[in-house]
Tab-separated table of C-alpha atoms (C1' of nucleotides) in Angstrom:
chain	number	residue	atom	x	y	z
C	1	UNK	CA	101.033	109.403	88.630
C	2	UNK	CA	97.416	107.939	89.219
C	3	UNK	CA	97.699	110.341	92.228
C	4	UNK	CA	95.172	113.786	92.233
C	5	UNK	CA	96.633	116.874	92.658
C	6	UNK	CA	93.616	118.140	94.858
C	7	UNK	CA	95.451	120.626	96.633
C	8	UNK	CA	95.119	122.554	93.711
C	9	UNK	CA	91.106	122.996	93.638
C	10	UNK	CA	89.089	124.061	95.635
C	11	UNK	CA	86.828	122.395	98.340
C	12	UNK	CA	83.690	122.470	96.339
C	13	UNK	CA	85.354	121.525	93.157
C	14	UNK	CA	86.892	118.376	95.228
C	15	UNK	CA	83.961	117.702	96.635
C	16	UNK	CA	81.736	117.399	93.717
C	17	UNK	CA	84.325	115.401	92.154
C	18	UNK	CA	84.523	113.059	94.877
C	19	UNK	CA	80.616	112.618	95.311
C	20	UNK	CA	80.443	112.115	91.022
C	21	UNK	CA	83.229	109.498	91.524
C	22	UNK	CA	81.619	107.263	94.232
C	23	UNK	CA	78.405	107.280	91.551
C	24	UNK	CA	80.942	106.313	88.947
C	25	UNK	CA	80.314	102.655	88.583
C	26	UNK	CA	77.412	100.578	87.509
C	27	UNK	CA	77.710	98.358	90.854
C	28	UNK	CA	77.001	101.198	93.154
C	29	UNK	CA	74.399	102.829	90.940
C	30	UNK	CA	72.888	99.370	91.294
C	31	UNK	CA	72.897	99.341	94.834
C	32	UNK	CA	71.358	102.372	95.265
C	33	UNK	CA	68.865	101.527	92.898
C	34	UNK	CA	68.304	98.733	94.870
C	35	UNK	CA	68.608	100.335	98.280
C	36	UNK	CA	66.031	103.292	97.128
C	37	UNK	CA	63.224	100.255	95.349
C	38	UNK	CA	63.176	97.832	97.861
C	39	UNK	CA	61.355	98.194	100.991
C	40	UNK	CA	63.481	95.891	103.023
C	41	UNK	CA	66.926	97.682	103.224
C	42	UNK	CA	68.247	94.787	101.502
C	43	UNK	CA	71.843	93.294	102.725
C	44	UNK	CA	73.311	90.086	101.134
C	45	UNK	CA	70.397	89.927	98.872
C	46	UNK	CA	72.394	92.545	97.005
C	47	UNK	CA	75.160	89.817	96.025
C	48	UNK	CA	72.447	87.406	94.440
C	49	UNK	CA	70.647	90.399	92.631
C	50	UNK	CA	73.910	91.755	91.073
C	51	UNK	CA	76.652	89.248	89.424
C	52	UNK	CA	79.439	90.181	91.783
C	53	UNK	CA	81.126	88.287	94.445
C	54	UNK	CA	80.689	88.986	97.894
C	55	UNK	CA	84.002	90.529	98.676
C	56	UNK	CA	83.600	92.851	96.034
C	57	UNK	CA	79.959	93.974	96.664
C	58	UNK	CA	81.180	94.115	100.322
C	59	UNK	CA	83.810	96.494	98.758
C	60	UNK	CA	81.644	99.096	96.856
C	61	UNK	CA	79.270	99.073	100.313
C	62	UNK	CA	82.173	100.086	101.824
C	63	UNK	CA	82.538	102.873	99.414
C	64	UNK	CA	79.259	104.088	99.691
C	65	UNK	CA	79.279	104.191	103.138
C	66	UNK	CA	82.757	106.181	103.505
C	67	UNK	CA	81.648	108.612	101.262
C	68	UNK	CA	78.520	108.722	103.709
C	69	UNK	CA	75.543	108.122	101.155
C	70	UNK	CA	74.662	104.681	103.116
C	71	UNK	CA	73.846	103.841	106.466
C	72	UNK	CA	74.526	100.114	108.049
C	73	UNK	CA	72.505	98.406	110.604
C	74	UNK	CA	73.772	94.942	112.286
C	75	UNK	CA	71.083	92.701	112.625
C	76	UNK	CA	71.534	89.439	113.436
C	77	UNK	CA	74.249	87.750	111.206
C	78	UNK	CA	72.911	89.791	108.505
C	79	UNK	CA	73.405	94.022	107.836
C	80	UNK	CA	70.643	95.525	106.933
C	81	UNK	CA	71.771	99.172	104.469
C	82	UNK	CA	69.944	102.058	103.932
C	83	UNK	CA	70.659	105.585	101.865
C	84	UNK	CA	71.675	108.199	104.173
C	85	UNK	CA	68.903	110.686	103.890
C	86	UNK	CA	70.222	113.870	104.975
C	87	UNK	CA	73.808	113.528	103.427
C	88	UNK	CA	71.905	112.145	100.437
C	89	UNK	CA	69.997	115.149	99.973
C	90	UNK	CA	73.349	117.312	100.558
C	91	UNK	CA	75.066	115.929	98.197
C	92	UNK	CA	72.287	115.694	95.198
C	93	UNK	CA	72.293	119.595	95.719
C	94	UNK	CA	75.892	119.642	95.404
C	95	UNK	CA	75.809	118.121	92.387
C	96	UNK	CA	72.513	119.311	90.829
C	97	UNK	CA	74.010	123.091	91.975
C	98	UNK	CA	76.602	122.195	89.615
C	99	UNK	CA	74.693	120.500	86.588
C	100	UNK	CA	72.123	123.090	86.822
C	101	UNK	CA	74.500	126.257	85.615
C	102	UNK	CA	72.525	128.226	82.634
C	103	UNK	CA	74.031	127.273	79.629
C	104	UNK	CA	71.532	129.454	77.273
C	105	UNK	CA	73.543	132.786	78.048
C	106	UNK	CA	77.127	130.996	76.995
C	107	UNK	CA	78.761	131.882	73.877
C	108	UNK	CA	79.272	128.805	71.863
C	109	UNK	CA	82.396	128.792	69.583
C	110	UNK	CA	81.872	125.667	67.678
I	1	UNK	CA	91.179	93.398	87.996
I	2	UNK	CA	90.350	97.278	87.411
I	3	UNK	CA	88.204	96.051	85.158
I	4	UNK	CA	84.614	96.836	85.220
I	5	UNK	CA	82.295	94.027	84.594
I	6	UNK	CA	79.645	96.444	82.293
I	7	UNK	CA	78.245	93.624	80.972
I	8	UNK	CA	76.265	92.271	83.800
I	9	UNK	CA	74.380	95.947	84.412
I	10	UNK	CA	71.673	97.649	82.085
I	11	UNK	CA	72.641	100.182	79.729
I	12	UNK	CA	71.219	102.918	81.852
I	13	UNK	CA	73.580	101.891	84.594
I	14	UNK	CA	76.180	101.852	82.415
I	15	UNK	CA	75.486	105.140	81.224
I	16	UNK	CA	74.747	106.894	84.620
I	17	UNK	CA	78.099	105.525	85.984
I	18	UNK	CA	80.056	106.621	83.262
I	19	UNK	CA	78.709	109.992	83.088
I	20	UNK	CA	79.589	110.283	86.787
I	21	UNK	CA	82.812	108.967	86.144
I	22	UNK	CA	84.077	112.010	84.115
I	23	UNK	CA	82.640	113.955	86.620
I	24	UNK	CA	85.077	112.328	88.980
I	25	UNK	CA	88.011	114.466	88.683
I	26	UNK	CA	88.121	118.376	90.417
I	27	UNK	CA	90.267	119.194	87.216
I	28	UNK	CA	87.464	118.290	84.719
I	29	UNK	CA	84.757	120.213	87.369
I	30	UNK	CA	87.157	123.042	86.666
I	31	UNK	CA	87.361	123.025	83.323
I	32	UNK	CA	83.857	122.410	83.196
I	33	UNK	CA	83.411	125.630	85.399
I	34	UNK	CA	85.748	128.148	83.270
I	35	UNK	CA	83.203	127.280	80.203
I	36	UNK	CA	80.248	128.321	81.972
I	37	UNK	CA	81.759	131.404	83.911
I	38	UNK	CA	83.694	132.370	80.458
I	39	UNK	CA	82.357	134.640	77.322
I	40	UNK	CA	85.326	133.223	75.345
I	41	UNK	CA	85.314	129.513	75.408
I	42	UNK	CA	88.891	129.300	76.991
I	43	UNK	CA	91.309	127.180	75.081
I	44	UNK	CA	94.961	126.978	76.478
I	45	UNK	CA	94.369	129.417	78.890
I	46	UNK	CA	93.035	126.419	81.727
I	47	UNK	CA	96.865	125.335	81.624
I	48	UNK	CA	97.363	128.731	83.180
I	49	UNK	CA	94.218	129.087	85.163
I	50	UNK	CA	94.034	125.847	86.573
I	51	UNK	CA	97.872	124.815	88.188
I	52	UNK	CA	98.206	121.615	85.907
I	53	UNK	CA	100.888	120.679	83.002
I	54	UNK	CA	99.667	121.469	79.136
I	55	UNK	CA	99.320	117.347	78.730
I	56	UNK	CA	97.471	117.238	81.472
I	57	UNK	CA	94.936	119.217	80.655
I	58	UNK	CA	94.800	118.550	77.304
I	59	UNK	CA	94.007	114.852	78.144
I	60	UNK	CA	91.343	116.059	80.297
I	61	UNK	CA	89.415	117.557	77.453
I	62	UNK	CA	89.846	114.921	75.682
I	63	UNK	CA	87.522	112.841	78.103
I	64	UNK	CA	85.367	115.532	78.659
I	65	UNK	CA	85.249	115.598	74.598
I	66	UNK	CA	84.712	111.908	74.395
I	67	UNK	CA	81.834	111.753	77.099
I	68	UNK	CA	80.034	114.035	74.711
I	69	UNK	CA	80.169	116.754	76.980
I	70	UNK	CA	82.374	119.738	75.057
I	71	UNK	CA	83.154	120.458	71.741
I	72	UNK	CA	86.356	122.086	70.115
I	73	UNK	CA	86.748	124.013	67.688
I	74	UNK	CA	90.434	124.946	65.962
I	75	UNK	CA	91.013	128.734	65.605
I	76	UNK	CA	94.355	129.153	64.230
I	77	UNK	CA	96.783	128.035	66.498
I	78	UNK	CA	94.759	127.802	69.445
I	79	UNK	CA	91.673	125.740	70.035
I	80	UNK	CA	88.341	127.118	71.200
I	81	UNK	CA	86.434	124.646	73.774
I	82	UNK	CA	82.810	125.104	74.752
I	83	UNK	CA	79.908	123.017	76.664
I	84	UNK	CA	78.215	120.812	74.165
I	85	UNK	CA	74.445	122.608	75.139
I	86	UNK	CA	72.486	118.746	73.930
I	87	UNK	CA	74.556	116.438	75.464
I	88	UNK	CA	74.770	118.410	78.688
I	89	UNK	CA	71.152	118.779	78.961
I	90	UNK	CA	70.866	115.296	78.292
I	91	UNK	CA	73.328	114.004	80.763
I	92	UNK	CA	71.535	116.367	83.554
I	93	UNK	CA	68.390	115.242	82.973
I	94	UNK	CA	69.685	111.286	83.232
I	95	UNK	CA	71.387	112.332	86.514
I	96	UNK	CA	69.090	114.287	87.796
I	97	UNK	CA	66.422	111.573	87.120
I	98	UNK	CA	69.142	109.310	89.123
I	99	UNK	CA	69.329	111.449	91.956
I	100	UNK	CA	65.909	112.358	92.421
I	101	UNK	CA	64.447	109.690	93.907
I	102	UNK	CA	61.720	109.782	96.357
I	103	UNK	CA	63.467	108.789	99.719
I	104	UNK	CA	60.978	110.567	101.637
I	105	UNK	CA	58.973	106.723	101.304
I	106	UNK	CA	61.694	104.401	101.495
I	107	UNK	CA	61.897	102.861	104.884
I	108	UNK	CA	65.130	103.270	107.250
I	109	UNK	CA	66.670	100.438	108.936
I	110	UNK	CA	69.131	102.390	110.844
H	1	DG	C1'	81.046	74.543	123.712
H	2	DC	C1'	80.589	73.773	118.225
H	3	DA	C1'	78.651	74.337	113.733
H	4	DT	C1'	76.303	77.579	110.635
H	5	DT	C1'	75.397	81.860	108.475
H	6	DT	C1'	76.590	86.259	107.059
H	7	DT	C1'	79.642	89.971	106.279
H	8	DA	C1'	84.227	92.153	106.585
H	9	DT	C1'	89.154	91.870	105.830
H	10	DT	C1'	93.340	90.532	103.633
H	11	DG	C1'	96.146	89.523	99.846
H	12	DT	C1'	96.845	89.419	95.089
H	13	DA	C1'	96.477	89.989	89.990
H	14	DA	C1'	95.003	92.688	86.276
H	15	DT	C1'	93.775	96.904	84.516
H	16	DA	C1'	92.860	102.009	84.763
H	17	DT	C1'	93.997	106.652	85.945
H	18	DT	C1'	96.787	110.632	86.762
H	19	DG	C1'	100.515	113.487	85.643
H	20	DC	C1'	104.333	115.035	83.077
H	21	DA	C1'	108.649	115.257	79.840
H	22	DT	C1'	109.281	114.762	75.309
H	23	DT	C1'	107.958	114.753	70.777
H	24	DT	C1'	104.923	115.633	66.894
H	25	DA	C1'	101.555	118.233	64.134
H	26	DA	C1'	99.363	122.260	62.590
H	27	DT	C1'	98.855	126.967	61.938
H	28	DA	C1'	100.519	131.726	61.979
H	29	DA	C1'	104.030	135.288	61.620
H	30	DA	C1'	108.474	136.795	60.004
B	1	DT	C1'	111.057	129.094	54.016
B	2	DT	C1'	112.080	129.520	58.728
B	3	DT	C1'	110.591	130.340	63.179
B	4	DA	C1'	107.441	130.791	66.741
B	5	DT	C1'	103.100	129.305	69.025
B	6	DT	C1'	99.722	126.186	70.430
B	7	DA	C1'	97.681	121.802	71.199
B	8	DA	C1'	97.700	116.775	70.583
B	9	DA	C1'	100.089	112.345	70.807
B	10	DT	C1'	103.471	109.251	72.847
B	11	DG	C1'	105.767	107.021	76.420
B	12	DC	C1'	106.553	106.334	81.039
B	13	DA	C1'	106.311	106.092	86.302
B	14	DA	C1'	103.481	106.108	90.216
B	15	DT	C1'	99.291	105.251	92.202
B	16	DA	C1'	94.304	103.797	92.224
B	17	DT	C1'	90.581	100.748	91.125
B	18	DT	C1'	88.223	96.493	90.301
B	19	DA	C1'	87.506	91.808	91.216
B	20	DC	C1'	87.910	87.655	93.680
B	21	DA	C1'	89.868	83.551	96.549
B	22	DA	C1'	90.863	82.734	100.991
B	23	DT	C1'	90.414	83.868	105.562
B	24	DA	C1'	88.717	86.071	109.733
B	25	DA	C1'	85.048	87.972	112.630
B	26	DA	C1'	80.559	88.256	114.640
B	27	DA	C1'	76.183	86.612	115.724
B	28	DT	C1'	72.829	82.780	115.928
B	29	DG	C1'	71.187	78.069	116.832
B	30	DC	C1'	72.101	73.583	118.476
DNA sequence: GCATTTTATTGTAATATTGCATTTAATAAA
DNA sequence: TTTATTAAATGCAATATTACAATAAAATGC
């Protein structure tokens, strides 16, 4: 029903999930690209540098920010974004915790 | 439009995202997790383990099949699943390279 | 105050995802 | 051959996601 049953799994199975989904589109890989390369914590820039309106970069920021990864900073008429570093770091361990199991000792059927 | 505009990021983008994408569901982390933890590559028994109906989860592995990431193998009646060891190391490596970024550098707005 | 700039919000259309009941296909057991 | 057993495919309903036009909000400059 488009709807997760996440009552099901556990809170570090959610979790990953969650974190992997926010990563799972191009756009906000972008921006954190961008956000991690530039020195400037770029802002509106980010609309010119990818292909996507404003309402809809707006959108992903939004995203990214919810799911705690990004910080924003008013400044003037403009907002200045920057990766979250400590929730950053928390959640690449989630995930590379995950990722990382040792897949040399598992049988393999096929 | 729930459509994704792939076409305006690079191929790596692409392929990060997507990667992340199938990691986006706690059912597929789940599934993912009985392969590692199991001697037996578990077949139908995730329908029991995991609280979801037989479609379900067979359209689950299906993604996780397409995305490269398990294999399946037919043993009689039943079919025997198990962590495709390449294309895992391969999509760990791409995320972890993702993830890893030096943010230690990066300045902080905010 | 008013215009400008920048970003967020709202509303909407199109498409995607999740989940399951039902059906089909394939193999095994009788 | 008939009857389980198991998994995939189909079809559907409900919800989520993506994208953008239009609008609103917030700060600056005049």
């Amino acid at each position: 029903m488009g709807i997760t049953k996440s009552e099901i799994f556990s809170e570090e199975q959610n979790k990953i999930a969650s974190m992997a989904k926010v990563l799972g589109h191009p756009a906000r890989i972008s921006i954190l690209q961008q956000l991690f390369e530039s020195n400037t914590c770029i802002c509106g820039d980010l609309v010119d540098k990818i292909g996507l309106a404003q309402p809809t970069i707006s959108q992903h920021l939004k995203e990214l920010k919810n799911a705690g990864l990004i910080k924003g900073n008013v400044e003037g008429t403009s907002v200045c974004y920057c990766i979250h570093r400590e929730n950053w770091v928390a959640m690449k361990k989630l995930l590379i915790s995950f990722l990382d199991h040792d897949i040399s000792t598992t049988s393999q059927c096929c």
